[in-house]
Coordinates of C-alpha atoms in Angstrom, one line a residue:
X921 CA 4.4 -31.3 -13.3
X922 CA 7.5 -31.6 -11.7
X923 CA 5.9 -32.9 -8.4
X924 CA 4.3 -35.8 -10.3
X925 CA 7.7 -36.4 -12.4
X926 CA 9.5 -36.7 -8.8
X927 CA 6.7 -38.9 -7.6
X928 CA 6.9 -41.2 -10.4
X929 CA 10.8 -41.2 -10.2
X930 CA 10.4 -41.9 -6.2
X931 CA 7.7 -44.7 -6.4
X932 CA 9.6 -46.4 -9.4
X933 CA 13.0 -46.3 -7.4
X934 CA 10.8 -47.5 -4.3
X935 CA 9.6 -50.4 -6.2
X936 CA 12.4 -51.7 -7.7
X937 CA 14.2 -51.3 -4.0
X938 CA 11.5 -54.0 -2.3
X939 CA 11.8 -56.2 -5.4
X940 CA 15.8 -56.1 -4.7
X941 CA 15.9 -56.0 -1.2
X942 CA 12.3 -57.2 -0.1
X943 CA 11.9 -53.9 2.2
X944 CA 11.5 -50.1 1.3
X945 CA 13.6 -47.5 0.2
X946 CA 14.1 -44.6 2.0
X947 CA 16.2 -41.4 2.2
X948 CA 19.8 -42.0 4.3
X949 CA 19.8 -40.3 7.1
X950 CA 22.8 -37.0 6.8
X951 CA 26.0 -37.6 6.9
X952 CA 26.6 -34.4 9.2
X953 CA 23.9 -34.4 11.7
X954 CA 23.1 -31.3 13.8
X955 CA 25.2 -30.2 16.7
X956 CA 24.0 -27.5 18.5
X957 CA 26.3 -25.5 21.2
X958 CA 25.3 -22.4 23.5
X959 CA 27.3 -19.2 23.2
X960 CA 29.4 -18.1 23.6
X961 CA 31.8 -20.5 24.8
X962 CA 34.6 -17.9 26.8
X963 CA 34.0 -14.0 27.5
X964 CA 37.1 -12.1 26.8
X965 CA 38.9 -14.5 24.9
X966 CA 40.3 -13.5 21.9
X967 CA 41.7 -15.2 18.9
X968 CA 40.5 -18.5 19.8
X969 CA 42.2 -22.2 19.0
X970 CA 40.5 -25.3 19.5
X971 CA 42.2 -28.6 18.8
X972 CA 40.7 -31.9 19.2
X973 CA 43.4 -34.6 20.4
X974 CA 43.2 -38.8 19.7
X975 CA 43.1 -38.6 23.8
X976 CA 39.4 -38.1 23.7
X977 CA 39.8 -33.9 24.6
X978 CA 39.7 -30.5 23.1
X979 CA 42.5 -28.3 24.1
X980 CA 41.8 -24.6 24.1
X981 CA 43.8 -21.2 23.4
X982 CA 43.5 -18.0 23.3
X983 CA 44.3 -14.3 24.0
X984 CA 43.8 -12.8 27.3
X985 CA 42.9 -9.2 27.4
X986 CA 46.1 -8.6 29.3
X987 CA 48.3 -9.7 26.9
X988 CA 50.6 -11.1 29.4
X989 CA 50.4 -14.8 29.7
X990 CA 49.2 -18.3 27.6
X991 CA 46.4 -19.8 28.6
X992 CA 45.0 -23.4 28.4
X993 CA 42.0 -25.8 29.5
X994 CA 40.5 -28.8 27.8
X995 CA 37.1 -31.0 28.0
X996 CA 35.8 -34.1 26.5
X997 CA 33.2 -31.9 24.9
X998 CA 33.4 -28.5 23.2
X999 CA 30.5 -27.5 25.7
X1000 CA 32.9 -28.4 28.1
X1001 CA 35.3 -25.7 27.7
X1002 CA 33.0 -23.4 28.7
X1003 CA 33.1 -24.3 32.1
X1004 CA 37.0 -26.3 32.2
X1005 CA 38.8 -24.9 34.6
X1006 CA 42.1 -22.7 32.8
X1007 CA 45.9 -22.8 33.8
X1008 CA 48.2 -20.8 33.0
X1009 CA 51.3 -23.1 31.0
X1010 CA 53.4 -19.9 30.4
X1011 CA 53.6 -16.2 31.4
X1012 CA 55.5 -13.1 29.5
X1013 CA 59.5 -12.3 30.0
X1014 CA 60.4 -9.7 32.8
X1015 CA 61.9 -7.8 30.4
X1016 CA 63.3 -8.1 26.6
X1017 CA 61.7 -10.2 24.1
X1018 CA 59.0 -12.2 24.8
X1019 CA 57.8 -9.0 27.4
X1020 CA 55.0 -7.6 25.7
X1021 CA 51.8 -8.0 23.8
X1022 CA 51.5 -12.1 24.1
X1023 CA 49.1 -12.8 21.3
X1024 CA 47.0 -15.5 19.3
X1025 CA 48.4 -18.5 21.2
X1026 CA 47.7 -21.4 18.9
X1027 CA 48.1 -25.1 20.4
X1028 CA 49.1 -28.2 17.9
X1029 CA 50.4 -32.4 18.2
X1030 CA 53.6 -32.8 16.1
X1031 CA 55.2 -35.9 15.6
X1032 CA 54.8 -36.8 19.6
X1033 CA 55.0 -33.3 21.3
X1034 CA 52.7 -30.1 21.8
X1035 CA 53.4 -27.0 20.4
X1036 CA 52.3 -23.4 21.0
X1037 CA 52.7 -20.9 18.3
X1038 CA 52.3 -17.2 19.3
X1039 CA 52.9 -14.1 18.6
X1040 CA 54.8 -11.2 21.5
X1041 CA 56.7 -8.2 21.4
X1042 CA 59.4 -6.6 23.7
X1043 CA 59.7 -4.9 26.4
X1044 CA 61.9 -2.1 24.9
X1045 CA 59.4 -2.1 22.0
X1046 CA 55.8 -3.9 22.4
X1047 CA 55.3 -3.3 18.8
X1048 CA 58.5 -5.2 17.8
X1049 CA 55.7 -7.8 17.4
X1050 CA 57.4 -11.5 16.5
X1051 CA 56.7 -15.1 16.0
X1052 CA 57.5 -17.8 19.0
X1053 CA 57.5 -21.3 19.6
X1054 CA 56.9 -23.2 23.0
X1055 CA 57.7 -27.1 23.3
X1056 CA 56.1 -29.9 25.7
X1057 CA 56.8 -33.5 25.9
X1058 CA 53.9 -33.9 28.7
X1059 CA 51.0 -36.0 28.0
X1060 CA 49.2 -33.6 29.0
X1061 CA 50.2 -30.1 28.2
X1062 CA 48.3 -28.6 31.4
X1063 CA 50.7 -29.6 33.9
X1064 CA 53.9 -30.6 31.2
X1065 CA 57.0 -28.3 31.7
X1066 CA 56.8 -25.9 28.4
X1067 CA 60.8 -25.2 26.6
X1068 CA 61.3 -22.3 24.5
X1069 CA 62.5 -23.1 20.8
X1070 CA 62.9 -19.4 20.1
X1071 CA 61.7 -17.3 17.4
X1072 CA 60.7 -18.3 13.6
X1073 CA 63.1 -16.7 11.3
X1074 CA 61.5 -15.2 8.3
X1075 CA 63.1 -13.4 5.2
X1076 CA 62.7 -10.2 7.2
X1077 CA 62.9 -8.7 10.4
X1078 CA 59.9 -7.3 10.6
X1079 CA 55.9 -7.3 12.4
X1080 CA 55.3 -10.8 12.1
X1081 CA 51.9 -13.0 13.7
X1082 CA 49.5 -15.4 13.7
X1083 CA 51.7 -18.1 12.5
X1084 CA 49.6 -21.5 12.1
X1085 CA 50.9 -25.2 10.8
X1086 CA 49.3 -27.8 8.9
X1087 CA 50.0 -30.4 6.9
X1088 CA 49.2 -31.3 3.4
X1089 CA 50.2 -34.1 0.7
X1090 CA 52.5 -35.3 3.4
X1091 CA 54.2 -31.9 3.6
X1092 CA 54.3 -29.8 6.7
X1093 CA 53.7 -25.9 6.4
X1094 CA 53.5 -23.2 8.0
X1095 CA 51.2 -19.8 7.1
X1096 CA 51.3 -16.3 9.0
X1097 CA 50.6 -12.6 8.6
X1098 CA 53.9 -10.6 8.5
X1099 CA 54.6 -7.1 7.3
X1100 CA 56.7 -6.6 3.6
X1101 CA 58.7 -3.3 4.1
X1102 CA 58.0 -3.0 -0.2
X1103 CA 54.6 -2.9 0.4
X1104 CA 52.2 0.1 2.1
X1105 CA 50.2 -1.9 4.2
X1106 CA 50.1 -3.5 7.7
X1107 CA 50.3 -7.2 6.9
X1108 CA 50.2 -9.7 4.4
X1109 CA 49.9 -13.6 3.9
X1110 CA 53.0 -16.2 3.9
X1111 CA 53.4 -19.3 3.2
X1112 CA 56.6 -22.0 3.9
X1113 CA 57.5 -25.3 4.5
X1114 CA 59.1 -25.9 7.5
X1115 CA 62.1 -28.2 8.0
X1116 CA 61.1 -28.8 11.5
X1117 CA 58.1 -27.7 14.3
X1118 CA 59.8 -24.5 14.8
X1119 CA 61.7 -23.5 11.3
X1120 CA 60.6 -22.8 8.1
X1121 CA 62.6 -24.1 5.2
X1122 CA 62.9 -22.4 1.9
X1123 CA 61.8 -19.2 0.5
X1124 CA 58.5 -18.2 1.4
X1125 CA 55.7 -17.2 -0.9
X1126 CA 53.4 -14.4 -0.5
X1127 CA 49.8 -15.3 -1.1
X1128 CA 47.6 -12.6 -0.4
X1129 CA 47.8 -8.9 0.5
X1130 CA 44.6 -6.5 1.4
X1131 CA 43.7 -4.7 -1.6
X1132 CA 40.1 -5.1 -1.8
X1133 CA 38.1 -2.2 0.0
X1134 CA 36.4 -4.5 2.9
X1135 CA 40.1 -5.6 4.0
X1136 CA 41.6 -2.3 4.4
X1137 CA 39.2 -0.2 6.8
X1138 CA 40.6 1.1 9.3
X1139 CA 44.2 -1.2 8.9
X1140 CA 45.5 -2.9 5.7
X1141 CA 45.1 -5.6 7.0
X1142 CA 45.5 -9.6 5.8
X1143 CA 45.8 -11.9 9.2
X1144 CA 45.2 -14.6 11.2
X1145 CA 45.5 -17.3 8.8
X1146 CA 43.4 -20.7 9.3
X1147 CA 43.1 -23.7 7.2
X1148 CA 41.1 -26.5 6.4
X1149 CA 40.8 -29.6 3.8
X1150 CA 37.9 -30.7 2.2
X1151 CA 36.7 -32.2 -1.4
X1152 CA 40.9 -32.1 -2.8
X1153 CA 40.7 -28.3 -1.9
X1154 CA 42.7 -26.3 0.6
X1155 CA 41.1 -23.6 1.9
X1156 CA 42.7 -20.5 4.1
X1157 CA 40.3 -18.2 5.9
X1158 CA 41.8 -15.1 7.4
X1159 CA 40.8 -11.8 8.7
X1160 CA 40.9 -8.1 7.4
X1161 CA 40.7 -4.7 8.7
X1162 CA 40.3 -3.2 12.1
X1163 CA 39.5 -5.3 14.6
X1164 CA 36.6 -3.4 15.4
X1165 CA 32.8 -4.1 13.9
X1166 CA 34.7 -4.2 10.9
X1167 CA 37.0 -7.0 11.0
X1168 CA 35.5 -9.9 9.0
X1169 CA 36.6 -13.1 7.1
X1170 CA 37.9 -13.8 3.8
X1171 CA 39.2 -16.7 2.2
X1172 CA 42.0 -18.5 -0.3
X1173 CA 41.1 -21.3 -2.1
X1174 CA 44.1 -23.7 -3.6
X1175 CA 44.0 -27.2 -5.1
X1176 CA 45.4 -30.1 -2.6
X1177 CA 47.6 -31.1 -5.6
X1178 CA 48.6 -27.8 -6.6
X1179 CA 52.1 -26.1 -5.2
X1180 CA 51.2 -24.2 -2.4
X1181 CA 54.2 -22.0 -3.0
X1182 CA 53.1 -20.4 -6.3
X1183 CA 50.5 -17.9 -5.7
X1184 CA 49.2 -18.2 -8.5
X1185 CA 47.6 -21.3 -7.2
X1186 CA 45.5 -19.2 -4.8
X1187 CA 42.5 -17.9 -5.3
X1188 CA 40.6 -15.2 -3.5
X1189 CA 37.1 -14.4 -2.5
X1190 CA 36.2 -11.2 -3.9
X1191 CA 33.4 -10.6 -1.1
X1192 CA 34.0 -11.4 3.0
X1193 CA 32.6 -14.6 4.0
X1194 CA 32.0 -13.5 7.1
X1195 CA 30.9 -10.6 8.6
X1196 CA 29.3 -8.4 11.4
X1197 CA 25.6 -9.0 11.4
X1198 CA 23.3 -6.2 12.5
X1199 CA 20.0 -8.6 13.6
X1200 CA 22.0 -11.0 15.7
X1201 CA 24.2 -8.3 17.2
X1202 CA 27.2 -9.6 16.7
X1203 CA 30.0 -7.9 15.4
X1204 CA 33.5 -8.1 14.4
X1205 CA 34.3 -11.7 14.0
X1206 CA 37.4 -12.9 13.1
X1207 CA 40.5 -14.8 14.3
X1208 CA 38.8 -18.1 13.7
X1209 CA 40.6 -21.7 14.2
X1210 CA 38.4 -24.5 13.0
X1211 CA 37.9 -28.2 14.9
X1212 CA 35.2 -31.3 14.5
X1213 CA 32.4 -32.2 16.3
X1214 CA 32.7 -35.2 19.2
X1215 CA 31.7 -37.9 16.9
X1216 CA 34.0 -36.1 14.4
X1217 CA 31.1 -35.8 11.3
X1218 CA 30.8 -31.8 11.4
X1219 CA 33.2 -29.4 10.7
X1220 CA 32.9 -26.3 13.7
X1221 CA 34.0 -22.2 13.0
X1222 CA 35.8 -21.1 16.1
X1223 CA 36.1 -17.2 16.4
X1224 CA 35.9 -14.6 18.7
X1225 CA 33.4 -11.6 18.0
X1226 CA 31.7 -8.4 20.6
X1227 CA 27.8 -8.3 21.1
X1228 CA 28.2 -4.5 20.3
X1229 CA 29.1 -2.3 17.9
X1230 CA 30.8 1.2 19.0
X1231 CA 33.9 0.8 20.9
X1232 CA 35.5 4.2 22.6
X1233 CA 39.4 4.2 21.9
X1234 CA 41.7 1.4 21.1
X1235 CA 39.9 -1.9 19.8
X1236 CA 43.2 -3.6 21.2
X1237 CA 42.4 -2.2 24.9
X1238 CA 38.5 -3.1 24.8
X1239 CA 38.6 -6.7 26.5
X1240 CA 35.3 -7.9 25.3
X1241 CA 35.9 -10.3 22.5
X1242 CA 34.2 -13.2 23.2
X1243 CA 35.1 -17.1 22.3
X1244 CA 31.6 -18.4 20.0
X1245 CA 31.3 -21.6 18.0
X1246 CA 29.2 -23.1 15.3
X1247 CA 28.6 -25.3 12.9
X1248 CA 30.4 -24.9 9.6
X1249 CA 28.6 -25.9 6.5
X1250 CA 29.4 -27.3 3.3
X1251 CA 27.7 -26.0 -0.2
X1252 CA 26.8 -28.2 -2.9
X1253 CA 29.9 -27.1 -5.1
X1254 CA 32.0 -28.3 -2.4
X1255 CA 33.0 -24.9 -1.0
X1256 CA 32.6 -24.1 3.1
X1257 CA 29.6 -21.8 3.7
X1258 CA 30.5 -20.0 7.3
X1259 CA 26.9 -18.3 7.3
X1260 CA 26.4 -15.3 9.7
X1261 CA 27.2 -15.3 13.5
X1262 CA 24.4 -16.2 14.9
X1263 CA 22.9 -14.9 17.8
X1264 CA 23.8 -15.5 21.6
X1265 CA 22.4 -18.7 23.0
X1266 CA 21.6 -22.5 21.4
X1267 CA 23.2 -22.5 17.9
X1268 CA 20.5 -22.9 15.0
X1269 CA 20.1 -26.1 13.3
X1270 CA 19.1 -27.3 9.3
X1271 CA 16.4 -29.5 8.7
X1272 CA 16.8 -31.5 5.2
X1273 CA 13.8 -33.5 3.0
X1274 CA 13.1 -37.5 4.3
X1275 CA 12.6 -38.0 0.8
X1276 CA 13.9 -35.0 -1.7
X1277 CA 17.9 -35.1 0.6
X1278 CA 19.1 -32.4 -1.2
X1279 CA 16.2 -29.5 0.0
X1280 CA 15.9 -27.8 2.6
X1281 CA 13.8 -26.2 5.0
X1282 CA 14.3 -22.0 4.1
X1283 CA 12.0 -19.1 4.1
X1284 CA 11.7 -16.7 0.7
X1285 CA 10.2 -13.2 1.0
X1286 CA 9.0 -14.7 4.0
X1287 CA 7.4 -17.9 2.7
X1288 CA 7.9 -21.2 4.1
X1289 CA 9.8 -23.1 0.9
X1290 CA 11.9 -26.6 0.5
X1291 CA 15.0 -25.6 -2.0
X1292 CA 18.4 -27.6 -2.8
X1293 CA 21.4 -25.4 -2.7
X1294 CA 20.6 -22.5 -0.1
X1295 CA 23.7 -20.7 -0.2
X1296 CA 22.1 -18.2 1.6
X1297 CA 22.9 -20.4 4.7
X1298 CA 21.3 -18.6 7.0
X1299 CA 17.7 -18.9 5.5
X1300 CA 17.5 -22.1 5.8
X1301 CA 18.7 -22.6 9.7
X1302 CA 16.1 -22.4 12.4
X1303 CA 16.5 -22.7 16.1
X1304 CA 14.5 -25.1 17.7
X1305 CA 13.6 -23.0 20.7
X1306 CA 11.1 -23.4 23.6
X1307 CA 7.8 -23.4 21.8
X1308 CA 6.0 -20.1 22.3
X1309 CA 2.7 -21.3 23.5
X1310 CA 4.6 -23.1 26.4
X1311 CA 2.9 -27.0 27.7
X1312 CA 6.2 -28.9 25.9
X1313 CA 6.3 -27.9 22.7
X1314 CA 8.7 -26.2 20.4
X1315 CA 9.0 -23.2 18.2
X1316 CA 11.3 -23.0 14.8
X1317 CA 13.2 -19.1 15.2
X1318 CA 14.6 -17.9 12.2
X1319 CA 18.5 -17.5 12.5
X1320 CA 18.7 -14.3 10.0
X1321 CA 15.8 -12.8 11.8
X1322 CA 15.7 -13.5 15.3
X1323 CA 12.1 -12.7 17.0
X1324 CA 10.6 -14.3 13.6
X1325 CA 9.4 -17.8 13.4
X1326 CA 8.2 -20.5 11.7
X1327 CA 3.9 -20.5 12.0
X1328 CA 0.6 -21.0 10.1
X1329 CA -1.8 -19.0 8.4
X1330 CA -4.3 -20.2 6.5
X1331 CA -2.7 -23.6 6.6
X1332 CA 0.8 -22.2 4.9
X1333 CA 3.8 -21.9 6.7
X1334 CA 5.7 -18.5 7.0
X1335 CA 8.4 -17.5 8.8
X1336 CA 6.4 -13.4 10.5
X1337 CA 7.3 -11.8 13.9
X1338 CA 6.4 -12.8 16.9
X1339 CA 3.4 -10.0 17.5
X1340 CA 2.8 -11.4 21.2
X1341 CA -0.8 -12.7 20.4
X1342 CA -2.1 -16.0 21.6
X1343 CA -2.9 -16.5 18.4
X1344 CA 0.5 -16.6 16.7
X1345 CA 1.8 -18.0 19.3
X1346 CA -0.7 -21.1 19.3
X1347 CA 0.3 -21.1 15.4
X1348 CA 4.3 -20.9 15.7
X1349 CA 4.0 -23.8 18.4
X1350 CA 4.6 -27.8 17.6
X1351 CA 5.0 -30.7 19.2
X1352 CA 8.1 -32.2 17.6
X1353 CA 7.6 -35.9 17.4
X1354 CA 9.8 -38.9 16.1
X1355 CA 10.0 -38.9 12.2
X1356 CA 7.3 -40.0 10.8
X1357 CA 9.1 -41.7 7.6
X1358 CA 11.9 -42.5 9.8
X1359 CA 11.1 -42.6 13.6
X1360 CA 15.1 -43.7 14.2
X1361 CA 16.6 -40.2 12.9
X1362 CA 13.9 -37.9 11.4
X1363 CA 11.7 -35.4 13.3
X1364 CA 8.6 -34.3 12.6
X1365 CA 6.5 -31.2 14.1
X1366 CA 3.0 -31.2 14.3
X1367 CA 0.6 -28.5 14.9
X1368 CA 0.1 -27.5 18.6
X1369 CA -3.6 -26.1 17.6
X1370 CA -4.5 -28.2 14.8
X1371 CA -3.1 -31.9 16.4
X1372 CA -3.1 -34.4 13.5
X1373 CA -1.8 -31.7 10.9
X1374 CA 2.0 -31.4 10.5
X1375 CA 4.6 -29.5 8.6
X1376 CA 4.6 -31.1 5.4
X1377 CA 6.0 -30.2 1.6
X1378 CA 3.7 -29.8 -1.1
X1379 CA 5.3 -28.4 -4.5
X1380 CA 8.4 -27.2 -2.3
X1381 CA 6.0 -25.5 -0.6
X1382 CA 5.5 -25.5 3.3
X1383 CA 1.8 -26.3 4.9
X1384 CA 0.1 -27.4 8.0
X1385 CA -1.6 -30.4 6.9
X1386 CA -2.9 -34.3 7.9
X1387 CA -0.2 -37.0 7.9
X1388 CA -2.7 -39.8 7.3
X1389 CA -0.7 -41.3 3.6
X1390 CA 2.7 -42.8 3.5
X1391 CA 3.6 -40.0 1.0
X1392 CA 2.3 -37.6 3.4
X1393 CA 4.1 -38.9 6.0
X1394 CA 7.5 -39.0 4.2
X1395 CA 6.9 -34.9 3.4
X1396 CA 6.5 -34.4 6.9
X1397 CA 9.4 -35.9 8.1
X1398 CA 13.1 -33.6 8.4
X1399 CA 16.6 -34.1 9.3
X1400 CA 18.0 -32.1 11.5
X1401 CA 21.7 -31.4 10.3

């Protein structure tokens, strides 16, 4: 019934469109079309930043596993950094401060200069750990001459880190992870405004401390702050806990309009929004910056995570945290949905209805389905991999279960593992052709055994079936976003 209701909705809104416009309706192609990257982007680069400048590059940041230097490279694509050759714009004091433990560089444009925020110790005490500031007038902050604007002064002389600066209802602040002698933990979230690139102003406010059980294994720990704007809401992701398999991502939600100084305007997720993830091997992520895509319609997680789980000694003196991007998504409530960390290699993609927008592509108990609202991102992201019977076609890999695809049986679609048959793989194999709705944007995959039959919705179902009616057409066709 409700298949009919839609169709009847869909023709009627189809007919009136011709009779106003004298051609026919169709679905809008996404707003946020798919980007896909290959990861990860840097081996042993920690605590990544990535920011995108109005001269056409993306600058890039991060730790070095000696902790003894700031490193930087840029590209015209994110891609790009990958392969960008690095320099190094500043290197650790001989001795006092500044001498030790050079951490979480993060790079940022104010008011006509660049800015490097990071984090060092001492040489008389590495774990005097502190918040610095580095200044450049260049153009380009490669090869500019770098000035030292000193430390950020806090309320308290104490471990202090991961300061980051944004700006919001006109008002420049900055947030970072310090330690608050009244409180048994290793760090907890500020907030200020600053007066000035390098000073805070005011009293700062403390916003969140680690108090639920996944941010205090191993460390009590409430870090790496990171923040971004969307839908009149402010939201701060930050990390928690060891920075082994169990470091992970929470976040703080505020209102754009509310005072960011009350934390009472804060809210907290109750459960980590991101998190190690057994099937794609990756594990501990955390640290993350966030930047846009080139043509600046998607939103992209930066963070650093290890393909491997057990670490001997010291998370701190394992070097293997690796630089990884991907595409941040947005639920229908407005709120960011980070996903899982997907596995190594091309990022997965989303493919959305031609003519029901709002659906998606996802598997259910293994089913091939079209749903609105998958908050359960990663069910509904595939990656469009080389197709498993080979001669040019493609296969659809589930993210959440890598090794499982997207095949027939019986003329229904369900995502099963790849048992190494010709069979399944003839059956997990399409050609992906031009939309058939919407040959400009939309994609379409039909079968690579049964040629004529395509992946089509029927009752938010999935099938392999004939594309020979304009209606069947328009269920066959996706957007890849």
């Amino acid at each position: 019934m409700r298949r009919l209701i839609a169709r009847v909705v869909t023709a009627v809104l189809a007919a009136l469109a011709v009779l106003t416009t004298g051609t026919p309706a169709h679905a809008a192609a996404p707003a946020s079309p798919a980007v896909t990257f290959t990861n990860p982007i840097a081996e042993q680069r920690a605590d990544p930043h990535i920011y995108k400048h109005t001269d056409g590059y993306y600058y890039f940041t991060a730790t070095v596993p000696a902790y003894d230097k700031i490193v930087l490279r840029r590209a015209t694509t994110l891609q790009g950094l990958s392969t960008a050759p690095e320099t190094t714009i500043w290197t650790k004091h001989a001795s006092g401060v500044m001498g030790a433990h050079i951490w979480a560089p993060e790079i940022h444009f104010i008011d006509g200069k660049w800015y490097v925020y990071f984090a060092a110790g001492s040489t008389s005490d590495q774990w005097a750990i502190r918040m610095y500031v580095l200044e450049s007038s260049a153009a380009n902050p490669l090869t500019g001459t770098w000035t030292e604007k000193g430390q950020i002064k806090t309320q308290w002389e104490s471990f202090s880190l991961d300061s980051t600066t944004f700006v919001v209802g006109g008002v420049r602040y900055l947030a970072w992870a310090q330690r608050n002698p009244a409180e048994n933990n290793n760090t907890s979230l500020f907030i200020a405004k600053m007066s000035n690139p390098w000073t805070i102003s005011g009293t700062p406010a403390e916003i969140s401390q680690p108090t639920l059980s996944w941010e205090t294994v191993g460390y009590k720990v409430n870090e790496g702050p990171a923040v971004i704007q969307k839908n009149g809401k402010v939201f701060m992701s930050y990390s928690a806990s060891a920075t082994d398999s169990n470091y992970c991502l929470g976040l703080l939600t505020a209102s754009a309009s509310a005072d960011l100084l009350d934390p009472a305007s804060w809210s907290k997720s109750q459960q980590p929004v991101f998190k190690s993830n057994d099937a794609t091997g990756q594990y501990g992520p955390g640290h993350n910056s966030f930047t846009v895509s080139e043509d600046g319609k998607s939103d992209i997680l930066v963070y650093h995570d290890r393909n491997y789980k057990d670490i001997s000694g010291d998370p701190l003196n394992d070097p293997n945290r690796r630089t990884r991007i991907q595409k941040l998504y947005w639920n229908a409530d407005g709120t960011p949905n980070f996903g899982i960390p997907v596995a190594d290699g091309a990022t997965p993609v989303r493919f959305s209805s031609y003519n029901f927008p709002d659906r998606f592509i996802r598997h259910w108990e293994f089913r091939g389905k079209l749903e609105p609202n998958v908050t359960n991102l990663a069910d509904s992201q595939f990656r469009v991999v080389t197709g498993l019977a080979g001669s040019g076609t493609v296969s659809l890999e589930s993210a959440n279960y890598p090794g499982y695809y997207l095949r027939h049986k019986n003329f229904e679609v369900w995502v099963e593992k790849n048992d190494g048959t010709t069979t399944f793989k003839n059956d997990a194999s399409f050609n992906q052709r031009a939309g058939l709705a919407d040959t400009a944007a939309g994609v379409s995959f039909e079968s690579y055994n049964y040629p004529g039959r395509y992946i089509r919705h029927y009752d938010y179902l999935l099938y392999v079936q004939p594309a020979d009616t304009t209606t069947a057409k328009a269920d066959a066709t996706f957007y890849a976003e």
